[in-house]
Short mmCIF file of C-alpha atoms and ligand atoms in Angstrom, two decimals:
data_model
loop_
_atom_site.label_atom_id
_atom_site.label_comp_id
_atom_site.label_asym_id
_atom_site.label_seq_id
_atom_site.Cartn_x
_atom_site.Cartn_y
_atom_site.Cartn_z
CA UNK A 1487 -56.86 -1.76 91.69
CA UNK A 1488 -59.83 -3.15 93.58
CA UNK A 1489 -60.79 -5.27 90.90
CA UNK A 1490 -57.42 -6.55 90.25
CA UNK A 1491 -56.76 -7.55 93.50
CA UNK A 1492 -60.42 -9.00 94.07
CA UNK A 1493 -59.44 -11.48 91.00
CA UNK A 1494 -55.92 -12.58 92.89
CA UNK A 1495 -57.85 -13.08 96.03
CA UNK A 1496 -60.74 -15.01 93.84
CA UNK A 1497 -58.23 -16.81 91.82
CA UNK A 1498 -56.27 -18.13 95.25
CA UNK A 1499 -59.71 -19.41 96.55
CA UNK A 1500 -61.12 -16.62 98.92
CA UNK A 1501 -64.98 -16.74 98.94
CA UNK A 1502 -66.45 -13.66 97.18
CA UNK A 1503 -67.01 -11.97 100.79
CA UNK A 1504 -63.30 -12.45 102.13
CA UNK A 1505 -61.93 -11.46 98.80
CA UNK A 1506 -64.12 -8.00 98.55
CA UNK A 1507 -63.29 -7.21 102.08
CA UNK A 1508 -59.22 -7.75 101.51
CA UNK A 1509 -59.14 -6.59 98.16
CA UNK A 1510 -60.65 -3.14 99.32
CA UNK A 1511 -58.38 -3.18 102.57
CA UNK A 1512 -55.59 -3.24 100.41
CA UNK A 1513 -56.32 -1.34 97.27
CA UNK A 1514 -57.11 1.30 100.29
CA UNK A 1515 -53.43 0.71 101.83
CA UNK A 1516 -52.03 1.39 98.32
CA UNK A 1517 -54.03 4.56 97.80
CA UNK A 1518 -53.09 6.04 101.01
CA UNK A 1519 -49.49 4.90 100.74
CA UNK A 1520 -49.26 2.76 104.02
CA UNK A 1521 -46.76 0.92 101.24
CA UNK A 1522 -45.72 -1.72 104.22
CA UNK A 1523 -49.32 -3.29 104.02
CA UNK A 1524 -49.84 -2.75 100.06
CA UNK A 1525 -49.83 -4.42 97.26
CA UNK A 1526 -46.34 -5.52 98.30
CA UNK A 1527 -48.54 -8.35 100.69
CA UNK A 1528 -50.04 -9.73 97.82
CA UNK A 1529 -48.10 -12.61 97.48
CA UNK A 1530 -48.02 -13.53 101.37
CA UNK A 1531 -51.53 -13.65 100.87
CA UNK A 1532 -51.47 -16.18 98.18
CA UNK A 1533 -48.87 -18.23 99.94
CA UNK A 1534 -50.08 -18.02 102.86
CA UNK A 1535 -53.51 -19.43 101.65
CA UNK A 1536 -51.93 -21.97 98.91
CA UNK A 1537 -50.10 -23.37 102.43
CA UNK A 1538 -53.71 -24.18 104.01
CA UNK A 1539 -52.64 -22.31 107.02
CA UNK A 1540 -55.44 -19.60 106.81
CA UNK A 1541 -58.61 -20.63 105.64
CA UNK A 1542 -59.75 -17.50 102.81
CA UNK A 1543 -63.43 -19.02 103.03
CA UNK A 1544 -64.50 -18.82 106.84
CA UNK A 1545 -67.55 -17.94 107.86
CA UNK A 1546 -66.73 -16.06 110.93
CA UNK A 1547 -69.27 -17.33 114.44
CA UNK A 1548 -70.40 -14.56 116.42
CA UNK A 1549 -71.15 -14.64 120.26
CA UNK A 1550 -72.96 -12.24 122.09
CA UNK A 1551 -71.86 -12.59 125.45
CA UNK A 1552 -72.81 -9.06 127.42
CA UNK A 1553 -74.28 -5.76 127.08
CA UNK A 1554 -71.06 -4.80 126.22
CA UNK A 1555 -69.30 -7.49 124.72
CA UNK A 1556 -68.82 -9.26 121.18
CA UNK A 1557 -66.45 -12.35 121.03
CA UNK A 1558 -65.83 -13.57 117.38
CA UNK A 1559 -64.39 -16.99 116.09
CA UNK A 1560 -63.25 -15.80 112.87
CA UNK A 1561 -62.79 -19.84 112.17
CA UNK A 1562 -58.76 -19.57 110.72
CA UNK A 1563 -60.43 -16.70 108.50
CA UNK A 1564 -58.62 -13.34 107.91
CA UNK A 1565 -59.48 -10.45 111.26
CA UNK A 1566 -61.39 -8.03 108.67
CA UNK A 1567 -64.13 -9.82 107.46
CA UNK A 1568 -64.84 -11.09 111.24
CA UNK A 1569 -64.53 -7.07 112.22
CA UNK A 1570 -67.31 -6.73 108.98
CA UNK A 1571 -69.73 -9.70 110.36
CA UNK A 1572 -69.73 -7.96 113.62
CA UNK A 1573 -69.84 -4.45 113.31
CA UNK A 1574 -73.37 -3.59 113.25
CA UNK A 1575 -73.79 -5.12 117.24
CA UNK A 1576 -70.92 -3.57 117.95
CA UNK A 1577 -72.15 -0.47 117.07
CA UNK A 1578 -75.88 -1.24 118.50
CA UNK A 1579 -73.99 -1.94 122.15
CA UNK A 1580 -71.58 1.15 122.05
CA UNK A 1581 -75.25 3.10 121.22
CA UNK A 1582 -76.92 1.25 124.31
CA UNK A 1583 -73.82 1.33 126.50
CA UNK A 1584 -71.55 4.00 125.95
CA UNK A 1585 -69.18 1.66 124.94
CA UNK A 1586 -68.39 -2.08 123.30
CA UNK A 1587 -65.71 -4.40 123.14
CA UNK A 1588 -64.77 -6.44 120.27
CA UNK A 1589 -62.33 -9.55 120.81
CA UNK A 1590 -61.53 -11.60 117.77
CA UNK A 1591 -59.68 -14.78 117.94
CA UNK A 1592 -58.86 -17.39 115.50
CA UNK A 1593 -57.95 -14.74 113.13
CA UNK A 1594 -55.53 -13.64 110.81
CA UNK A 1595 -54.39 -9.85 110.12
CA UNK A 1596 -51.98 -9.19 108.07
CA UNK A 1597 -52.80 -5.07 107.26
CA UNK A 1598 -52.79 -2.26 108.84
CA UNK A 1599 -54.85 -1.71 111.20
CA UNK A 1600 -56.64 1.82 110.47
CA UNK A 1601 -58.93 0.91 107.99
CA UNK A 1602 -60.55 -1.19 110.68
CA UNK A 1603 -61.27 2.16 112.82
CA UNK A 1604 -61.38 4.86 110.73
CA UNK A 1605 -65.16 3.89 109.63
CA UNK A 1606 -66.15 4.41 113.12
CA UNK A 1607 -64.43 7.91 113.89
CA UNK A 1608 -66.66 8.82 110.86
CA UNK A 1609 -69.91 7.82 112.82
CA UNK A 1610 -68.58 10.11 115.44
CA UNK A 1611 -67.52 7.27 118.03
CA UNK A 1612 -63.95 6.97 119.16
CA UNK A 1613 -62.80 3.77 118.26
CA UNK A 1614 -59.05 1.67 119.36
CA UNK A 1615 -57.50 -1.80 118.27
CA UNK A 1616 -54.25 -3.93 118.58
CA UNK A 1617 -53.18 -6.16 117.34
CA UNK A 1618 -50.64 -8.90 118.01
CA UNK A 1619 -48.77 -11.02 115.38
CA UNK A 1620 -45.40 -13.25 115.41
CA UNK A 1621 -42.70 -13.37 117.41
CA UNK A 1622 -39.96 -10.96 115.65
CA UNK A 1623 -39.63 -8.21 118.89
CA UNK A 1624 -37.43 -8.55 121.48
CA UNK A 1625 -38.64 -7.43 124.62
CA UNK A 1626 -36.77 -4.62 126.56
CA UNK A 1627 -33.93 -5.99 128.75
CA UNK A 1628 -34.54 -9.68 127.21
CA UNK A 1629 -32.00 -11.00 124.36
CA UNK A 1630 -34.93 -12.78 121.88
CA UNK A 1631 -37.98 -11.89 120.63
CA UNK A 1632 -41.35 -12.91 121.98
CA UNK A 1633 -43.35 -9.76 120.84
CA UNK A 1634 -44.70 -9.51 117.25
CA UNK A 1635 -44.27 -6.05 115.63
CA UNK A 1636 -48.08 -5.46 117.99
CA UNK A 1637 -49.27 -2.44 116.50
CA UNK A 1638 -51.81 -0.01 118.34
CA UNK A 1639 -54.63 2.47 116.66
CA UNK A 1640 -56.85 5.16 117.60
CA UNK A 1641 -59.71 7.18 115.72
CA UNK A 1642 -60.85 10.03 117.29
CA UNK A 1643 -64.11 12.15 115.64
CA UNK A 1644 -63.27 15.63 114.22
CA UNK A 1645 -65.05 18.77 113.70
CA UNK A 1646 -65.22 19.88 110.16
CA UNK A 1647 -62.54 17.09 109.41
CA UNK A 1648 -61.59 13.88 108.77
CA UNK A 1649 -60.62 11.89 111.74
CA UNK A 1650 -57.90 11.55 113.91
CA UNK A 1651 -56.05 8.02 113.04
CA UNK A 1652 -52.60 6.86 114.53
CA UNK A 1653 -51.45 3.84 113.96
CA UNK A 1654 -48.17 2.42 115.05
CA UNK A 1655 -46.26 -0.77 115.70
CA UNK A 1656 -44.73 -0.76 118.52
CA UNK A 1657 -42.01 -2.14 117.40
CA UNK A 1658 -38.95 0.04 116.33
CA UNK A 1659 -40.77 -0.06 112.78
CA UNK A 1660 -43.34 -2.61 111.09
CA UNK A 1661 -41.50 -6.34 109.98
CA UNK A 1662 -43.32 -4.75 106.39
CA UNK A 1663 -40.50 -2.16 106.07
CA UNK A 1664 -38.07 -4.61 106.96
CA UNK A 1665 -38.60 -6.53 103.88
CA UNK A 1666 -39.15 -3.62 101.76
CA UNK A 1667 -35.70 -2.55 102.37
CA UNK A 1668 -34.43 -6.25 102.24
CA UNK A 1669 -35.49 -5.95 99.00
CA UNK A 1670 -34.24 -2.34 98.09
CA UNK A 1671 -30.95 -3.51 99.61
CA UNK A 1672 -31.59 -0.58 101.94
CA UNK A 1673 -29.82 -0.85 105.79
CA UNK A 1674 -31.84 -0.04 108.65
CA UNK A 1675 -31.63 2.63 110.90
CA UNK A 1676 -28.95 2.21 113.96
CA UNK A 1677 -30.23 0.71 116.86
CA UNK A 1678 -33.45 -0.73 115.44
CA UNK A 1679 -32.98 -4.53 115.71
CA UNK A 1680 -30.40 -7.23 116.66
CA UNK A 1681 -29.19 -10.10 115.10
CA UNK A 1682 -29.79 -13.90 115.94
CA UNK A 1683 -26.94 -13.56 118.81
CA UNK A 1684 -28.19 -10.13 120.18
CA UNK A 1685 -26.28 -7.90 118.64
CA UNK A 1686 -27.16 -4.58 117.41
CA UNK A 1687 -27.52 -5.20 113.28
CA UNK A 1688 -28.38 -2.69 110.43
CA UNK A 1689 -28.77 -5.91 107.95
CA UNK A 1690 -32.87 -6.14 107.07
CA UNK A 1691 -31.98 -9.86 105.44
CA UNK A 1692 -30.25 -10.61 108.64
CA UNK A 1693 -33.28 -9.35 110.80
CA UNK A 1694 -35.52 -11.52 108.73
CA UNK A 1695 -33.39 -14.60 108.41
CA UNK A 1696 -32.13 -14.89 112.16
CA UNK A 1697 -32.71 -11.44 113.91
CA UNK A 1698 -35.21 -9.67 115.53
CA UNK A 1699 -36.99 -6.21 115.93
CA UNK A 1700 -36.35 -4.32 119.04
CA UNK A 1701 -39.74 -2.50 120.73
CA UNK A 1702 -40.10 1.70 120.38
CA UNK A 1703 -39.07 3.56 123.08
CA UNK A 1704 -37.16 1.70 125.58
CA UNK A 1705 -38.97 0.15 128.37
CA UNK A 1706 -41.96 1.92 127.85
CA UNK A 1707 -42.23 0.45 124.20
CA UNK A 1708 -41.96 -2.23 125.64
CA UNK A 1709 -44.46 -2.10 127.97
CA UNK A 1710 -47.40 -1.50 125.45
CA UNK A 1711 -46.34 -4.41 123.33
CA UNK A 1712 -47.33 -6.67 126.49
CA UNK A 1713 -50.28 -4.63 126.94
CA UNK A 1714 -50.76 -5.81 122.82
CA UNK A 1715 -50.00 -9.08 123.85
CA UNK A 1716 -52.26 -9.25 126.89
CA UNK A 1717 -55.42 -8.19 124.83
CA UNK A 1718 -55.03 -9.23 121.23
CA UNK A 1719 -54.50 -13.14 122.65
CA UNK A 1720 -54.78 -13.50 126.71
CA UNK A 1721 -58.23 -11.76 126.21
CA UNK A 1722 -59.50 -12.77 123.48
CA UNK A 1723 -58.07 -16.17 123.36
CA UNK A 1724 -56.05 -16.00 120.20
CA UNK A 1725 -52.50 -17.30 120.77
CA UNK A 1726 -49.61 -15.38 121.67
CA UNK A 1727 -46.88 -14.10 119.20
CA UNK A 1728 -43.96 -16.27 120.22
CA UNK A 1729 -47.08 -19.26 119.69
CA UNK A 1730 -47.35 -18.96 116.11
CA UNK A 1731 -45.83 -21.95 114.79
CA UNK A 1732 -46.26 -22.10 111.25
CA UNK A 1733 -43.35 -24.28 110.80
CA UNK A 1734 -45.82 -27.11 108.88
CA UNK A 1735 -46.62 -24.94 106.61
CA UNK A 1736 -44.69 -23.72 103.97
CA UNK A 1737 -45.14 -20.45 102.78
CA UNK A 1738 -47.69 -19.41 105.37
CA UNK A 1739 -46.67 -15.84 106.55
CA UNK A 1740 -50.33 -14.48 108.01
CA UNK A 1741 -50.03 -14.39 111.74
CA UNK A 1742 -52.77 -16.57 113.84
CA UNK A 1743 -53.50 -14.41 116.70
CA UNK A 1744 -57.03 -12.52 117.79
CA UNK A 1745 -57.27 -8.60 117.51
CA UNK A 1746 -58.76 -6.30 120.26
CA UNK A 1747 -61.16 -3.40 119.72
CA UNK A 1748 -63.03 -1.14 121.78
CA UNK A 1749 -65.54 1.83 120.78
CA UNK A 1750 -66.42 4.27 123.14
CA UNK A 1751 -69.03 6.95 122.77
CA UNK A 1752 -67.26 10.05 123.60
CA UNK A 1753 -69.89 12.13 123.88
CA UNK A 1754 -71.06 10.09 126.86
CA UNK A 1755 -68.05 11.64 128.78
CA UNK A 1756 -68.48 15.31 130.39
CA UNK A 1757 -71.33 15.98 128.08
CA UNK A 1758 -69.24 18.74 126.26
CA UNK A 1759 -69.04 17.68 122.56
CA UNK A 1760 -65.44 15.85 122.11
CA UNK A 1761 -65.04 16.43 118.81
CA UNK A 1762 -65.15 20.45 119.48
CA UNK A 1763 -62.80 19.40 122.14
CA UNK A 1764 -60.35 17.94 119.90
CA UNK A 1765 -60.02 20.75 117.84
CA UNK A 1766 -59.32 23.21 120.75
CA UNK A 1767 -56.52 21.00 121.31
CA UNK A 1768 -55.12 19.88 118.06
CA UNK A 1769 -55.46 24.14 117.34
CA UNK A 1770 -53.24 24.15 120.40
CA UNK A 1771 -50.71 21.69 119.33
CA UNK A 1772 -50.51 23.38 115.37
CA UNK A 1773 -50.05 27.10 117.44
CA UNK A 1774 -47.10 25.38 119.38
CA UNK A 1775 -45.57 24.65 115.92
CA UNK A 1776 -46.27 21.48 114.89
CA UNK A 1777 -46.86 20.96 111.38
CA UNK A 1778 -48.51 17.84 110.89
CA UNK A 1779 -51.15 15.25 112.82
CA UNK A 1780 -50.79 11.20 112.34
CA UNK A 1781 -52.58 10.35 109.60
CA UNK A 1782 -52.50 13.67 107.86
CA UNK A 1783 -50.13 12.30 105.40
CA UNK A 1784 -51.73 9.67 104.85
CA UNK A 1785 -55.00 11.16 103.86
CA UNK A 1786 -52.75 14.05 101.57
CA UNK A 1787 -51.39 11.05 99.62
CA UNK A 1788 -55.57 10.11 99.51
CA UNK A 1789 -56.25 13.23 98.02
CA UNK A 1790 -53.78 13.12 95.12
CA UNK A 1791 -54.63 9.21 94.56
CA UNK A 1792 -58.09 9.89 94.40
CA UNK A 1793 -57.05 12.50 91.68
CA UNK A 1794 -54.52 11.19 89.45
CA UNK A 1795 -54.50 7.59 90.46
CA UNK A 1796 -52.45 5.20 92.33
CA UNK A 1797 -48.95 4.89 91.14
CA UNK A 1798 -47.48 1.63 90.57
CA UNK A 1799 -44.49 0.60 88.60
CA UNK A 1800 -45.03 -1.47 85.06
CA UNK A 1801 -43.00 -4.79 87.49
CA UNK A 1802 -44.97 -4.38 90.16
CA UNK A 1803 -48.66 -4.69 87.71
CA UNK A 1804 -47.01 -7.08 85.66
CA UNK A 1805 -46.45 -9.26 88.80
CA UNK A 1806 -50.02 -8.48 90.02
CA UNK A 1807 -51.84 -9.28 86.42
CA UNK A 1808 -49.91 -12.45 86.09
CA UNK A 1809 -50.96 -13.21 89.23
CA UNK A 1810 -54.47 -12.46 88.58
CA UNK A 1811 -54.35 -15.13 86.03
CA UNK A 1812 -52.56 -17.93 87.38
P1 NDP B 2486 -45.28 4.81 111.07
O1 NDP B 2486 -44.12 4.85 111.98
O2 NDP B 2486 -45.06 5.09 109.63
O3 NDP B 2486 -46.41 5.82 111.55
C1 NDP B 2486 -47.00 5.68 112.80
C2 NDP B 2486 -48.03 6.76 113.04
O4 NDP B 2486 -47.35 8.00 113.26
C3 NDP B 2486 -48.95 7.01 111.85
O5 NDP B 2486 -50.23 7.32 112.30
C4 NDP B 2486 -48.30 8.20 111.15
O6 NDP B 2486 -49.20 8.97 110.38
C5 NDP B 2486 -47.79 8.97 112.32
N1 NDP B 2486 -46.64 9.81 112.02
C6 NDP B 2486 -45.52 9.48 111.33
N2 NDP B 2486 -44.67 10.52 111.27
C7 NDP B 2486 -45.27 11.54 111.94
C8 NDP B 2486 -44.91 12.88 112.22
N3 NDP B 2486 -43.75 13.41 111.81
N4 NDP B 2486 -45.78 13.65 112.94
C9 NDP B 2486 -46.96 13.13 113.37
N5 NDP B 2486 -47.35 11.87 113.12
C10 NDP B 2486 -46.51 11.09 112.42
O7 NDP B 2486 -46.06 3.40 111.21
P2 NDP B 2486 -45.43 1.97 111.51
O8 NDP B 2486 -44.33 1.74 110.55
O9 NDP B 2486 -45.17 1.83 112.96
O10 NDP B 2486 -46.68 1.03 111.14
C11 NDP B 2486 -47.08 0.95 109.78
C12 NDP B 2486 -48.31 0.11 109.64
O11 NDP B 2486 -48.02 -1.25 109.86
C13 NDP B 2486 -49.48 0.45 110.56
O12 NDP B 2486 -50.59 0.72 109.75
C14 NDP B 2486 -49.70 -0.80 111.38
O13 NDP B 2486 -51.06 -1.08 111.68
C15 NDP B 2486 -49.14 -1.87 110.45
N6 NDP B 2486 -48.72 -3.06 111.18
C16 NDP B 2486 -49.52 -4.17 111.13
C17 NDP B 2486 -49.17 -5.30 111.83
C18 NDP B 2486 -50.06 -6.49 111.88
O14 NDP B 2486 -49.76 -7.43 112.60
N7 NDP B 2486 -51.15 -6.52 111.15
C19 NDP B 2486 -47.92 -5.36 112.60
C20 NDP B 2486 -47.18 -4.12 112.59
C21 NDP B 2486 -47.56 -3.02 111.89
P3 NDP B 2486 -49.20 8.83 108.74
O15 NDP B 2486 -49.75 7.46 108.47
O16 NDP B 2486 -50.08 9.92 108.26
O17 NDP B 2486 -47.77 8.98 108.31
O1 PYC B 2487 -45.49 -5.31 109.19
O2 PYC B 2487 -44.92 -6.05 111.17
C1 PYC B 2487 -45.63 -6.09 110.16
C2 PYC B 2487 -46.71 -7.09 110.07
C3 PYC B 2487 -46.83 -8.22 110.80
C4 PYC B 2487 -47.99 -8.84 110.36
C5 PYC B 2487 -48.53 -8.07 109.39
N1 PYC B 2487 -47.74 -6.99 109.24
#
C-alpha cells in the first residue's frame, strides 16, 4: 500500500522525500484503521496539490532559536516532513533540557496526528501535539464556526508495552467522518453539528455544504479548541482556522495552519521511573473495570493488518491504481 500510494504522491508532483513521508503516514492510517485519515484523503491530496495551494516539494527551513526551542518554516510544504527535518534537534534539546518545543508554521496537515508522536513514546519520552485546521467548529455559546476540528495527542512511554496514544479532535467528531458518512448516506449523531442558520442538523452533506461542527464537551470542549488555536497558529505563527481562505483555489482542501509539539523527558520528573508509574495506574483503571485504553484498538486492528493484510474494497484500489497512473 506504501508503494501504491508513494506512486500517487510521485505522480501528483511530491518530491521523493514528501511523497515517502505521506505515503507511509497514510498507508500507516489505513493499517491501523484511523479510516477518517486513510486512503479515503487520497484524492484531497491530489487536489489539493493540482490547485497549487500546498507546495508537495518544500524544503522545510529550520531555526534554532533556544535551548529549548525549534521553529520550522515548512515553506507551504505538508507538517510531517517539517516534523521529519527536525526531529533529531528536537530530540538532542529534550536530552539536554528535559524538554523541547516544536512550532511549525507554514504547514499543511491533513492526518492524524499520532503517527507524529508515537515514534517518540517509543524512545521513552512523553511527547504532545495539536493541531489546528479550518474553520468548520462553532465555538460554545457562539452561532458560527471559527474553530477547525483542532485535534489534541499524547504519547506516554509504557512498561512492557506499546505506548499510550490518544488522539482526539476536539470537535464533536473529525470533519473526516463527516464526509465518510456524506458519502455512506449515513446521518450523524443528535446534537453533533448545526446547520448554516444554527440549527441543530443530523445532515453530514448539510454540515459540509453550509453547516458546522459543534466542539466536545460543552464549554470545556470548547475551551481546549482555543487552547488548539492559541498554539498551533498564535504561537507558532501559522494562521488561524477561520484564516484559511482557500477560496482561489479550487480544489485545495489541506488546511494552512502551523502544528504545536512538545517532548518532555519524564523521567526528569520525581526521579521514579514514569513508565512503571503508568502501569500502576492504567492496572488501576483496568481493576476499576475498564476494558480498553485509547489507542488499544487501534494497535489490535495493527496486529491483524500486519497479519492478513489491509483490507480494501476492489472500488476503492481501482480508484487508487487509476490514480497511480494518471
Ligand atoms: P476518536 O473519537 O475515534 O478517538 C479519540 C481517541 O479516543 C482515540 O485515541 C481512541 O483510541 C480513543 N477511544 C475511542 N473510544 C474509546 C473508548 N471506548 N475507550 C477508550 N478510548 C477510546 O477520534 P476522532 O474522531 O476525534 O479523531 C480521529 C482522527 O482525526 C485523529 O487521529 C485526529 O488526529 C484526526 N484529526 C486530524 C485533524 C487535522 O487537522 N489534521 C483534524 C481533526 C481530526 P483508538 O484510536 O484506539 O480508537
Ligand atoms: O478530519 O477534521 C478532520 C480534518 C481536518 C483536516 C484534516 N483532517
Amino acid at each position: 500500500m506504501t508503494e501504491l500510494l508513494e506512486r500517487i504522491f510521485l505522480g501528483a508532483g511530491a518530491s521523493k522525500a514528501v511523497a515517502s513521508i505521506l505515503a507511509n503516514n497514510c498507508a500507516a492510517c489505513e493499517r491501523d484503521g484511523s479510516l477518517s485519515h486513510g486512503v479515503f484523503r487520497m484524492p484531497g491530496y491530489v487536489s489539493s496539490i493540482a490547485s497549487g495551494w500546498v507546495d508537495p516539494k518544500a524544503d522545510p527551513r529550520i531555526e534554532d532559536v533556544g535551548p529549548a526551542m525549534v521553529r520550522v518554516d515548512a515553506m507551504n510544504g505538508f507538517a510531517q516532513p517539517a516534523l521529519a527535518a527536525a526531529s533529531a534537534l528536537l530530540i538532542d534539546k529534550a536530552a539536554a533540557t528535559g524538554a523541547a518545543i516544536l512550532a511549525i508554521r507554514n504547514s499543511h496537515h491533513f492526518s492524524a496526528l499520532w503517527p507524529d508522536i508515537e515514534p517518540f513514546a517509543e524512545r521513552g519520552l512523553l511527547a504532545i501535539s495539536a493541531v489546528n485546521s479550518f474553520a468548520c467548529a462553532v465555538p460554545y455559546g457562539a452561532s458560527k464556526p471559527v474553530f477547525g476540528t483542532n485535534p489534541i495527542a499524547y504519547a506516554a512511554p509504557r512498561l512492557g508495552h506499546p505506548p499510550l496514544v490518544a488522539d482526539l479532535a476536539t470537535s464533536s467528531m473529525a470533519n473526516g467522518d463527516v464526509q465518510i458518512a456524506a458519502r455512506e448516506c449515513r446521518a450523524l449523531p443528535r446534537g453533533y453539528a448545526v446547520d448554516g442558520d444554527g440549527n441543530p442538523t443530523t445532515d453530514p452533506q448539510v454540515v459540509l455544504d453550509s453547516g458546522a461542527l459543534l466542539t466536545f464537551g460543552g464549554h470545556k470542549g470548547s475551551a481546549i479548541s482555543l487552547l488548539i488555536e492559541l498554539l498551533g497558529a498564535a504561537l507558532t505563527g501559522g494562521q488561524f482556522s477561520y484564516e484559511v481562505d482557500w477560496s482561489a483555489y479550487p480544489g485545495a482542501q489541506t488546511p494552512h495552519t502551523g502544528q504545536f509539539l512538545i517532548l518532555l523527558d519524564p523521567d526528569r520528573g520525581r526521579g521514579i521511573e514514569f513508565a512503571a508509574r503508568t502501569e500502576q495506574l492504567i492496572e488501576q483503571m483496568f481493576f476499576a473495570g475498564l476494558s480498553r485504553l485509547p489507542g488499544s484498538r487501534r494497535y489490535e486492528r495493527r496486529a491483524e493488518t500486519m497479519r492478513d493484510g489491509i483490507p480494501i474494497d476492489a472500488q476503492e484500489l481501482g480508484r487508487l491504481e487509476r490514480m497511480a497512473h494518471d
